[in-house]
XYZ file of N, CA and C in Angstrom:
705
model
N -26.062 -12.185 12.715
C -24.970 -11.498 13.403
C -24.416 -10.413 12.491
N -24.134 -9.273 13.054
C -23.634 -8.162 12.253
C -22.165 -7.911 12.588
N -21.439 -7.576 11.565
C -20.020 -7.293 11.727
C -19.804 -5.795 11.555
N -19.116 -5.164 12.485
C -18.890 -3.726 12.432
C -17.420 -3.474 12.119
N -17.174 -2.681 11.099
C -15.819 -2.286 10.734
C -15.757 -0.773 10.756
N -14.769 -0.208 11.392
C -14.610 1.243 11.416
C -13.698 1.678 10.291
N -14.139 2.674 9.524
C -13.304 3.270 8.503
C -12.238 4.138 9.151
N -11.123 4.281 8.469
C -10.083 5.220 8.876
C -10.016 6.313 7.811
N -9.990 7.557 8.239
C -9.730 8.631 7.291
C -8.253 8.555 6.955
N -7.938 8.138 5.732
C -6.593 7.672 5.431
C -5.670 8.771 4.934
N -4.566 8.897 5.602
C -3.402 9.598 5.097
C -2.250 8.639 5.300
N -1.458 8.424 4.263
C -0.350 7.491 4.409
C 0.634 8.058 5.411
N 0.810 7.371 6.512
C 1.722 7.856 7.546
C 3.158 7.602 7.111
N 3.959 8.629 7.081
C 5.342 8.469 6.665
C 6.247 8.414 7.867
N 6.655 7.337 8.225
C 7.534 7.279 9.395
C 8.932 6.891 9.062
N 13.430 6.560 5.537
C 13.878 5.342 5.295
C 14.995 5.196 4.445
N 15.719 4.547 3.348
C 17.048 4.930 2.943
C 17.296 4.218 1.657
N 18.015 4.362 0.776
C 18.396 3.540 -0.357
C 17.293 3.494 -1.408
N 17.725 3.491 -2.654
C 16.796 3.594 -3.756
C 16.630 2.290 -4.511
N 17.319 1.271 -4.125
C 17.346 0.051 -4.923
C 16.178 -0.874 -4.624
N 15.786 -1.693 -5.660
C 14.795 -2.743 -5.467
C 15.482 -4.059 -5.107
N 16.767 -4.086 -5.128
C 17.510 -5.312 -4.912
C 17.329 -5.825 -3.502
N 17.134 -7.141 -3.385
C 17.014 -7.782 -2.077
C 18.388 -8.074 -1.478
N 19.447 -7.872 -2.266
C 20.784 -8.200 -1.800
C 21.361 -7.099 -0.921
N 20.801 -5.897 -1.049
C 21.314 -4.785 -0.254
C 20.533 -4.660 1.043
N 21.178 -4.094 2.027
C 20.528 -3.907 3.329
C 19.816 -2.560 3.310
N 18.520 -2.598 3.148
C 17.736 -1.375 3.110
C 17.027 -1.203 4.451
N 16.971 0.034 4.928
C 16.346 0.291 6.204
C 15.284 1.374 6.019
N 14.111 0.991 5.516
C 13.067 1.990 5.296
C 12.537 2.555 6.605
N 11.992 3.772 6.507
C 11.283 4.359 7.634
C 10.004 3.581 7.890
N 9.325 3.188 6.811
C 8.089 2.408 6.909
C 8.005 1.504 5.693
N 7.417 0.331 5.873
C 7.325 -0.616 4.759
C 5.868 -0.987 4.501
N 5.615 -1.343 3.241
C 4.297 -1.832 2.818
C 3.161 -0.873 3.195
N 3.418 0.404 3.035
C 2.376 1.405 3.261
C 1.411 1.371 2.071
N 0.114 1.378 2.345
C -0.889 1.407 1.288
C -1.688 2.691 1.392
N -1.856 3.376 0.254
C -2.583 4.636 0.262
C -3.204 4.888 -1.099
N -4.232 5.712 -1.113
C -4.837 6.169 -2.355
C -4.491 7.634 -2.558
N -4.457 8.038 -3.822
C -4.128 9.413 -4.146
C -3.994 9.586 -5.643
N -3.039 10.416 -6.067
C -2.836 10.678 -7.488
C -1.346 10.706 -7.800
N -1.018 10.468 -9.071
C 0.364 10.525 -9.531
C 0.464 11.574 -10.633
N 1.441 12.458 -10.484
C 1.735 13.442 -11.517
C 3.243 13.479 -11.698
N 3.691 13.150 -12.910
C 5.128 13.075 -13.137
C 5.756 12.017 -12.276
N 6.730 12.414 -11.455
C 7.425 11.464 -10.587
C 7.008 11.620 -9.132
N 5.784 12.154 -8.924
C 5.322 12.428 -7.562
C 3.977 11.752 -7.298
N 3.903 11.043 -6.189
C 2.638 10.504 -5.698
C 2.186 11.367 -4.533
N 0.940 11.871 -4.604
C 0.371 12.670 -3.520
C -0.809 11.921 -2.936
N -0.757 11.626 -1.635
C -1.840 10.852 -1.037
C -3.045 11.746 -0.756
N -4.136 11.132 -0.333
C -5.386 11.870 -0.125
C -5.281 12.906 0.987
N -4.276 12.787 1.840
C -4.086 13.756 2.906
C -3.191 14.917 2.509
N -2.681 14.897 1.263
C -1.853 15.987 0.773
C -0.367 15.801 0.957
N 0.071 14.667 1.507
C 1.502 14.399 1.651
C 2.086 13.999 0.304
N 3.225 14.588 -0.056
C 3.860 14.327 -1.353
C 5.025 13.354 -1.189
N 5.150 12.450 -2.155
C 6.212 11.441 -2.147
C 6.905 11.436 -3.500
N 8.215 11.601 -3.492
C 8.995 11.468 -4.721
C 9.256 9.997 -4.981
N 8.945 9.528 -6.175
C 9.146 8.118 -6.520
C 10.606 7.918 -6.888
N 11.365 7.346 -5.950
C 12.798 7.149 -6.148
C 13.100 5.832 -6.838
N 12.214 4.847 -6.683
C 12.421 3.543 -7.318
C 11.075 2.901 -7.587
N 10.960 2.288 -8.756
C 9.741 1.576 -9.151
C 10.056 0.095 -9.224
N 9.555 -0.676 -8.262
C 9.847 -2.109 -8.200
C 8.716 -2.953 -8.776
N 7.843 -2.350 -9.557
C 6.763 -3.085 -10.214
C 7.138 -3.335 -11.672
N 6.315 -4.124 -12.349
C 6.515 -4.359 -13.780
C 5.813 -3.304 -14.620
N 5.066 -2.411 -13.950
C 4.288 -1.408 -14.666
C 5.065 -0.102 -14.779
N 4.808 0.611 -15.869
C 5.388 1.937 -16.029
C 4.536 2.939 -15.264
N 5.176 3.756 -14.446
C 4.453 4.758 -13.670
C 4.016 5.888 -14.603
N 2.719 6.198 -14.580
C 2.194 7.261 -15.428
C 1.245 8.137 -14.616
N 0.886 9.295 -15.183
C -0.029 10.194 -14.486
C -1.387 9.524 -14.305
N -1.918 9.578 -13.088
C -3.222 9.003 -12.786
C -3.940 9.886 -11.777
N -5.215 10.197 -12.045
C -6.003 11.017 -11.131
C -6.377 10.258 -9.863
N -6.528 8.949 -9.988
C -6.897 8.115 -8.839
C -6.110 6.819 -8.920
N -5.382 6.503 -7.847
C -4.498 5.346 -7.888
C -4.345 4.774 -6.478
N -4.181 3.467 -6.418
C -3.864 2.754 -5.180
C -2.400 2.337 -5.260
N -1.621 2.713 -4.251
C -0.181 2.453 -4.272
C 0.247 1.782 -2.974
N 1.127 0.785 -3.093
C 1.825 0.235 -1.929
C 3.300 0.587 -2.088
N 3.925 1.030 -0.984
C 5.296 1.510 -1.110
C 6.034 1.427 0.220
N 7.357 1.502 0.131
C 8.223 1.689 1.291
C 8.637 3.162 1.337
N 8.581 3.760 2.518
C 9.037 5.142 2.683
C 10.539 5.104 2.959
N 11.309 5.762 2.088
C 12.761 5.674 2.180
C 13.380 6.747 3.055
N 12.977 8.001 2.831
C 13.627 9.079 3.565
C 12.754 10.329 3.533
N 12.915 11.179 4.540
C 12.262 12.481 4.547
C 13.172 13.457 3.825
N 12.644 14.113 2.776
C 13.492 14.975 1.954
C 13.067 16.437 2.036
N 12.108 16.724 2.900
C 11.661 18.098 3.069
C 10.451 18.123 3.973
N 9.941 19.318 4.243
C 8.779 19.445 5.101
C 7.558 18.838 4.414
N 7.025 17.763 4.998
C 5.858 17.098 4.424
C 6.143 16.409 3.110
N 7.392 16.026 2.860
C 7.746 15.384 1.592
C 8.726 14.237 1.859
N 8.537 13.120 1.132
C 9.323 11.919 1.373
C 9.696 11.270 0.041
N 10.709 10.427 0.075
C 11.042 9.595 -1.088
C 10.537 8.182 -0.818
N 10.082 7.505 -1.888
C 9.492 6.175 -1.718
C 9.987 5.204 -2.781
N 9.831 3.940 -2.461
C 10.071 2.839 -3.383
C 8.715 2.181 -3.631
N 8.213 2.244 -4.851
C 6.883 1.736 -5.174
C 6.936 0.214 -5.360
N 6.052 -0.481 -4.641
C 5.991 -1.943 -4.689
C 4.812 -2.448 -5.518
N 3.740 -1.652 -5.570
C 2.528 -2.069 -6.270
C 1.749 -0.817 -6.644
N 1.194 -0.808 -7.848
C 0.381 0.317 -8.276
C -0.819 -0.215 -9.051
N -1.989 0.348 -8.757
C -3.228 -0.149 -9.375
C -4.155 1.023 -9.637
N -4.679 1.111 -10.842
C -5.683 2.123 -11.177
C -7.053 1.527 -10.881
N -7.727 2.008 -9.838
C -8.973 1.361 -9.413
C -10.166 1.768 -10.270
N -11.197 0.959 -10.183
C -12.490 1.321 -10.745
C -13.050 2.479 -9.929
N -13.461 3.556 -10.600
C -14.053 4.706 -9.922
C -15.472 4.904 -10.426
N -16.419 5.036 -9.489
C -17.824 5.143 -9.862
C -18.521 6.168 -8.975
N -19.682 6.606 -9.425
C -20.566 7.440 -8.616
C -21.578 6.528 -7.920
N -21.939 6.812 -6.673
C -23.049 6.070 -6.072
C -24.326 6.297 -6.888
N -25.239 5.342 -6.794
C -26.498 5.405 -7.540
C -27.637 5.632 -6.549
N -28.492 6.609 -6.826
C -29.685 6.784 -6.001
C -30.617 5.601 -6.215
N -31.219 5.129 -5.143
C -32.072 3.953 -5.258
C -33.244 4.208 -6.199
N -33.681 5.465 -6.287
C -34.792 5.797 -7.181
C -34.369 5.794 -8.646
N -33.053 5.865 -8.904
C -32.551 5.879 -10.285
C -31.990 4.530 -10.720
N -31.915 3.575 -9.796
C -31.258 2.300 -10.089
C -32.139 1.410 -10.953
N -31.517 0.732 -11.916
C -32.266 -0.214 -12.740
C -32.234 -1.599 -12.097
N -32.888 -2.535 -12.717
C -33.047 -3.870 -12.142
C -31.704 -4.566 -11.931
N -30.787 -4.445 -12.884
C -29.487 -5.099 -12.758
C -28.679 -4.512 -11.610
N -28.799 -3.199 -11.395
C -28.043 -2.528 -10.337
C -28.522 -2.934 -8.957
N -29.808 -3.251 -8.819
C -30.397 -3.536 -7.516
C -30.202 -4.978 -7.041
N -29.645 -5.835 -7.888
C -29.391 -7.221 -7.472
C -28.442 -7.225 -6.272
N -28.732 -8.084 -5.290
C -27.912 -8.140 -4.071
C -27.327 -9.541 -3.874
N -26.440 -9.937 -4.774
C -25.688 -11.169 -4.572
C -24.645 -10.925 -3.481
N -24.229 -11.979 -2.783
C -23.297 -11.796 -1.656
C -21.997 -11.100 -2.051
N -21.582 -10.165 -1.201
C -20.311 -9.451 -1.380
C -19.817 -9.050 0.007
N -18.523 -9.186 0.244
C -17.934 -8.913 1.553
C -16.995 -7.716 1.457
N -17.199 -6.718 2.315
C -16.251 -5.610 2.411
C -15.089 -6.082 3.280
N -13.952 -6.323 2.640
C -12.785 -6.851 3.337
C -11.997 -5.744 4.021
N -11.985 -4.572 3.399
C -11.254 -3.429 3.946
C -11.861 -2.171 3.347
N -11.910 -1.085 4.128
C -12.466 0.142 3.588
C -11.999 1.364 4.345
N -11.926 2.478 3.638
C -11.621 3.739 4.288
C -12.205 4.878 3.450
N -12.362 6.025 4.085
C -12.869 7.210 3.419
C -11.750 8.233 3.362
N -11.410 8.674 2.144
C -10.360 9.684 1.993
C -10.456 10.298 0.607
N -10.017 11.542 0.510
C -10.007 12.206 -0.783
C -11.385 12.408 -1.383
N -12.428 12.360 -0.536
C -13.785 12.483 -1.042
C -14.343 11.196 -1.617
N -13.656 10.079 -1.368
C -14.081 8.777 -1.877
C -14.307 7.777 -0.743
N -15.263 6.881 -0.947
C -15.343 5.654 -0.162
C -14.546 4.611 -0.931
N -13.462 4.130 -0.323
C -12.546 3.187 -0.974
C -12.766 1.799 -0.385
N -13.095 0.833 -1.211
C -13.469 -0.489 -0.717
C -12.688 -1.592 -1.425
N -12.098 -2.477 -0.621
C -11.611 -3.752 -1.133
C -12.693 -4.770 -0.806
N -13.207 -5.451 -1.825
C -14.340 -6.352 -1.619
C -14.035 -7.736 -2.173
N -14.775 -8.717 -1.664
C -14.595 -10.113 -2.066
C -15.940 -10.672 -2.512
N -15.927 -11.459 -3.582
C -17.147 -12.099 -4.067
C -16.812 -13.475 -4.613
N -17.837 -14.294 -4.791
C -17.659 -15.647 -5.325
C -17.975 -15.658 -6.818
N -17.187 -16.437 -7.552
C -17.379 -16.548 -8.997
C -17.169 -18.004 -9.409
N -17.965 -18.455 -10.365
C -17.773 -19.813 -10.859
C -16.360 -19.989 -11.392
N -15.734 -21.085 -11.034
C -14.379 -21.351 -11.490
C -14.335 -21.410 -13.012
N -13.298 -20.807 -13.572
C -13.053 -20.768 -15.017
C -14.031 -19.864 -15.760
N -14.871 -19.158 -15.049
C -15.830 -18.262 -15.696
C -15.153 -16.980 -16.167
N -15.657 -16.428 -17.257
C -15.179 -15.142 -17.763
C -16.273 -14.082 -17.679
N -17.340 -14.392 -16.945
C -18.437 -13.436 -16.792
C -17.996 -12.240 -15.957
N -18.244 -11.050 -16.468
C -17.935 -9.829 -15.720
C -19.053 -9.551 -14.729
N -18.700 -9.413 -13.449
C -19.672 -9.093 -12.421
C -19.823 -7.576 -12.293
N -20.889 -7.140 -11.631
C -21.174 -5.713 -11.470
C -21.150 -5.343 -9.993
N -20.557 -4.189 -9.669
C -20.534 -3.697 -8.295
C -21.032 -2.248 -8.275
N -21.929 -1.929 -7.351
C -22.468 -0.578 -7.233
C -22.713 -0.241 -5.777
N -22.668 1.040 -5.470
C -23.038 1.543 -4.163
C -24.346 2.305 -4.332
N -25.419 1.782 -3.728
C -26.750 2.370 -3.906
C -27.109 3.157 -2.655
N -27.471 4.419 -2.856
C -27.813 5.296 -1.739
C -29.310 5.246 -1.458
N -29.643 5.041 -0.181
C -31.039 5.069 0.219
C -31.536 6.510 0.247
N -32.825 6.681 0.143
C -33.392 8.021 0.097
C -33.272 8.740 1.438
N -32.980 10.043 1.377
C -32.967 10.877 2.568
C -31.897 10.493 3.569
N -31.984 11.087 4.753
C -31.077 10.792 5.859
C -31.861 10.146 6.986
N -31.311 9.087 7.564
C -31.899 8.460 8.739
C -30.901 8.582 9.876
N -31.349 9.161 10.997
C -30.451 9.403 12.127
C -29.249 10.235 11.701
N -29.491 11.191 10.779
C -28.418 12.059 10.268
C -27.259 11.249 9.706
N -27.575 10.135 9.058
C -26.562 9.230 8.517
C -26.810 8.967 7.036
N -25.729 8.999 6.239
C -25.814 8.559 4.847
C -25.840 7.036 4.839
N -26.863 6.459 4.228
C -27.010 5.003 4.215
C -26.917 4.470 2.789
N -26.086 3.440 2.649
C -25.867 2.820 1.353
C -25.999 1.306 1.472
N -26.235 0.654 0.338
C -26.049 -0.798 0.236
C -25.051 -1.058 -0.887
N -24.107 -1.941 -0.623
C -23.170 -2.365 -1.661
C -23.832 -3.486 -2.439
N -24.046 -3.262 -3.718
C -24.793 -4.205 -4.550
C -23.848 -4.926 -5.512
N -23.919 -6.239 -5.473
C -23.118 -7.088 -6.360
C -24.061 -7.915 -7.216
N -23.864 -7.842 -8.519
C -24.633 -8.677 -9.449
C -23.677 -9.672 -10.081
N -23.819 -10.950 -9.698
C -22.977 -12.004 -10.249
C -23.585 -12.674 -11.457
N -24.732 -12.166 -11.901
C -25.421 -12.708 -13.067
C -25.583 -14.228 -12.956
N -26.008 -14.635 -11.750
C -26.314 -16.043 -11.516
C -25.145 -16.876 -11.024
N -23.948 -16.293 -10.954
C -22.782 -17.061 -10.522
C -22.569 -16.938 -9.011
N -21.777 -17.840 -8.487
C -21.415 -17.753 -7.076
C -21.500 -19.083 -6.378
N -21.292 -19.024 -5.087
C -21.253 -20.243 -4.273
C -22.541 -21.046 -4.379
N -23.681 -20.353 -4.354
C -24.978 -21.030 -4.333
C -25.558 -21.218 -5.735
N -24.717 -21.101 -6.761
C -25.192 -21.256 -8.142
C -25.791 -22.651 -8.352
N -27.002 -22.684 -8.843
C -27.683 -23.962 -9.047
C -26.947 -24.796 -10.097
N -26.688 -26.044 -9.785
C -26.009 -26.933 -10.723
C -24.513 -26.697 -10.808
N -23.943 -25.995 -9.812
C -22.510 -25.704 -9.814
C -21.724 -27.001 -9.622
N -21.042 -27.433 -10.681
C -20.280 -28.680 -10.603
C -18.777 -28.453 -10.794
N -18.374 -27.215 -11.026
C -16.958 -26.931 -11.244
C -16.337 -26.201 -10.053
N -17.156 -25.871 -9.059
C -16.642 -25.158 -7.901
C -16.636 -23.659 -8.124
N -16.126 -22.932 -7.136
C -16.109 -21.473 -7.229
C -14.798 -20.945 -6.655
N -14.478 -19.735 -7.029
C -13.321 -19.043 -6.492
C -13.789 -17.784 -5.777
N -13.055 -17.378 -4.758
C -13.293 -16.086 -4.143
C -12.338 -15.077 -4.778
N -12.899 -14.015 -5.300
C -12.153 -13.023 -6.068
C -12.212 -11.682 -5.355
N -11.106 -10.952 -5.353
C -11.063 -9.639 -4.718
C -11.076 -8.534 -5.774
N -11.710 -7.431 -5.436
C -11.710 -6.252 -6.281
C -11.517 -5.007 -5.445
N -11.258 -3.883 -6.108
C -11.078 -2.609 -5.403
C -11.820 -1.532 -6.178
N -12.592 -0.720 -5.462
C -13.407 0.303 -6.117
C -13.432 1.557 -5.257
N -13.506 2.724 -5.924
C -13.611 4.016 -5.243
C -14.908 4.689 -5.672
N -15.737 5.057 -4.697
C -16.996 5.735 -4.979
C -16.875 7.207 -4.567
N -17.167 8.096 -5.505
C -17.041 9.533 -5.271
C -18.228 10.037 -4.454
N -17.966 10.435 -3.209
C -19.014 10.962 -2.326
C -18.664 12.373 -1.858
N -17.818 13.050 -2.626
C -17.272 14.341 -2.200
C -18.333 15.416 -2.023
N -19.465 15.266 -2.706
C -20.493 16.313 -2.646
C -21.651 15.946 -1.720
N -21.472 14.929 -0.886
C -22.602 14.412 -0.119
C -22.677 14.896 1.323
N -21.729 15.705 1.773
C -21.850 16.288 3.110
C -22.852 17.446 3.022
N -23.923 17.413 3.820
C -24.941 18.472 3.730
C -24.360 19.856 4.004
N -24.943 20.858 3.375
C -24.528 22.240 3.608
C -24.617 22.573 5.097
N -23.603 23.243 5.603
C -23.585 23.634 7.005
C -22.930 22.628 7.924
N -22.650 21.412 7.400
C -21.989 20.375 8.202
C -20.553 20.177 7.721
N -19.686 19.769 8.616
C -18.305 19.456 8.270
C -18.079 17.963 8.119
N -19.004 17.160 8.658
C -18.850 15.700 8.610
C -20.209 15.060 8.753
N -20.292 13.802 8.321
C -21.549 13.064 8.446
C -21.235 11.573 8.549
N -21.929 10.848 9.436
C -21.721 9.402 9.525
C -22.167 8.687 8.240
N -21.509 7.583 7.958
C -21.814 6.755 6.784
C -22.064 5.327 7.254
N -23.063 4.691 6.671
C -23.389 3.295 6.999
C -23.583 2.532 5.701
N -22.858 1.431 5.533
C -22.965 0.603 4.330
C -23.360 -0.809 4.739
N -24.409 -1.325 4.108
C -24.858 -2.694 4.349
C -24.536 -3.549 3.124
N -24.048 -4.757 3.364
C -23.759 -5.685 2.269
C -24.059 -7.109 2.738
N -24.699 -7.936 1.902
C -25.003 -9.311 2.299
C -23.810 -10.240 2.070
N -23.549 -11.124 3.041
C -22.494 -12.134 2.878
C -23.013 -13.462 3.412
N -22.336 -14.527 3.056
C -22.799 -15.868 3.391
C -22.768 -16.142 4.894
N -23.821 -16.769 5.389
C -23.805 -17.278 6.748
C -22.941 -18.527 6.803
N -22.429 -18.819 7.985
C -21.684 -20.061 8.197
C -22.263 -20.796 9.397
N -22.061 -22.099 9.414
C -22.511 -22.894 10.546
C -21.516 -22.739 11.694
N -21.827 -23.323 12.834
C -20.914 -23.261 13.981
C -19.593 -23.963 13.684
N -19.597 -24.847 12.663
C -18.366 -25.530 12.258
C -17.606 -24.758 11.190
N -18.101 -23.565 10.859
C -17.424 -22.747 9.852
C -17.765 -23.114 8.420
N -18.812 -23.928 8.232
C -19.208 -24.333 6.891
C -20.156 -23.292 6.307
N -19.854 -22.829 5.099
C -20.684 -21.818 4.468
C -22.022 -22.414 4.027
N -23.082 -21.650 4.255
C -24.400 -22.059 3.781
C -24.775 -21.188 2.591
N -25.905 -21.486 2.003
C -26.383 -20.673 0.896
C -27.157 -19.457 1.350
N -27.376 -19.319 2.666
C -28.104 -18.177 3.204
C -27.150 -16.994 3.425
N -27.715 -15.805 3.522
C -26.890 -14.621 3.722
C -27.312 -13.855 4.972
N -26.415 -13.012 5.449
C -26.681 -12.140 6.588
C -26.126 -10.761 6.246
N -26.780 -9.711 6.705
C -26.317 -8.351 6.437
C -25.093 -8.021 7.289
N -24.044 -7.548 6.629
C -22.832 -7.083 7.297
C -22.807 -5.555 7.203
N -22.533 -4.899 8.314
C -22.619 -3.441 8.362
C -21.236 -2.830 8.563
N -20.912 -1.850 7.730
C -19.654 -1.111 7.817
C -19.969 0.350 8.058
N -19.264 0.986 8.984
C -19.560 2.366 9.347
C -18.311 3.235 9.217
N -18.518 4.511 8.980
C -17.413 5.452 8.892
C -17.890 6.874 8.976
N -16.965 7.809 8.805
C -17.273 9.238 8.859
C -16.751 9.895 7.577
N -17.632 10.620 6.896
C -17.261 11.391 5.718
C -17.049 12.846 6.123
N -15.838 13.369 5.846
C -15.536 14.769 6.154
C -15.617 15.601 4.890
N -15.932 16.879 5.077
C -16.005 17.776 3.943
C -14.614 17.981 3.347
């Protein structure tokens, strides 16, 4: 069975008041828990759609610093100008950023296809942005590998990729697994800004990734099935 997920070309929609992080005050944001990717320069977050947000309050434990690529969750507080808003930052994360790998250039470790699930994804800012889930042996400190491998040429005028996860032998189906496993989430941005063919403004994208099959009772098996995610890349 194949699962189809549609990508959204993401611009953080700004649809708020007060600058405090305090839960004791009555705050009435325009929008809450907005998630977007973009960049931070000084005290301004600019999303992939070009909308600018002044950071009025930082409710995280992290110091806000300049970042070329960042994932931010925030509340929109107020509109302060044309195409400009004030926000309260709730979460900030500097994601892993990578280039896709051509299948002809991939080494043996890159081509491993251990199960990985695309939990959420969108295309914006010239990147394929993916939140993914994988299994890891409990208490393990082994670093897993994630790559986006591009198939050769175009099929049906579509860019085709496989999301490759190398768990280096770890995971749900690990032989002799006696300590159990955890499901771990990660976030990665793949730069595809130069992949729209000359003369085109957009091109379909198809990503295949293997994930565990389940029985009719919802019990996970050691077998996998290809899950397909589709979207549109704009110039």
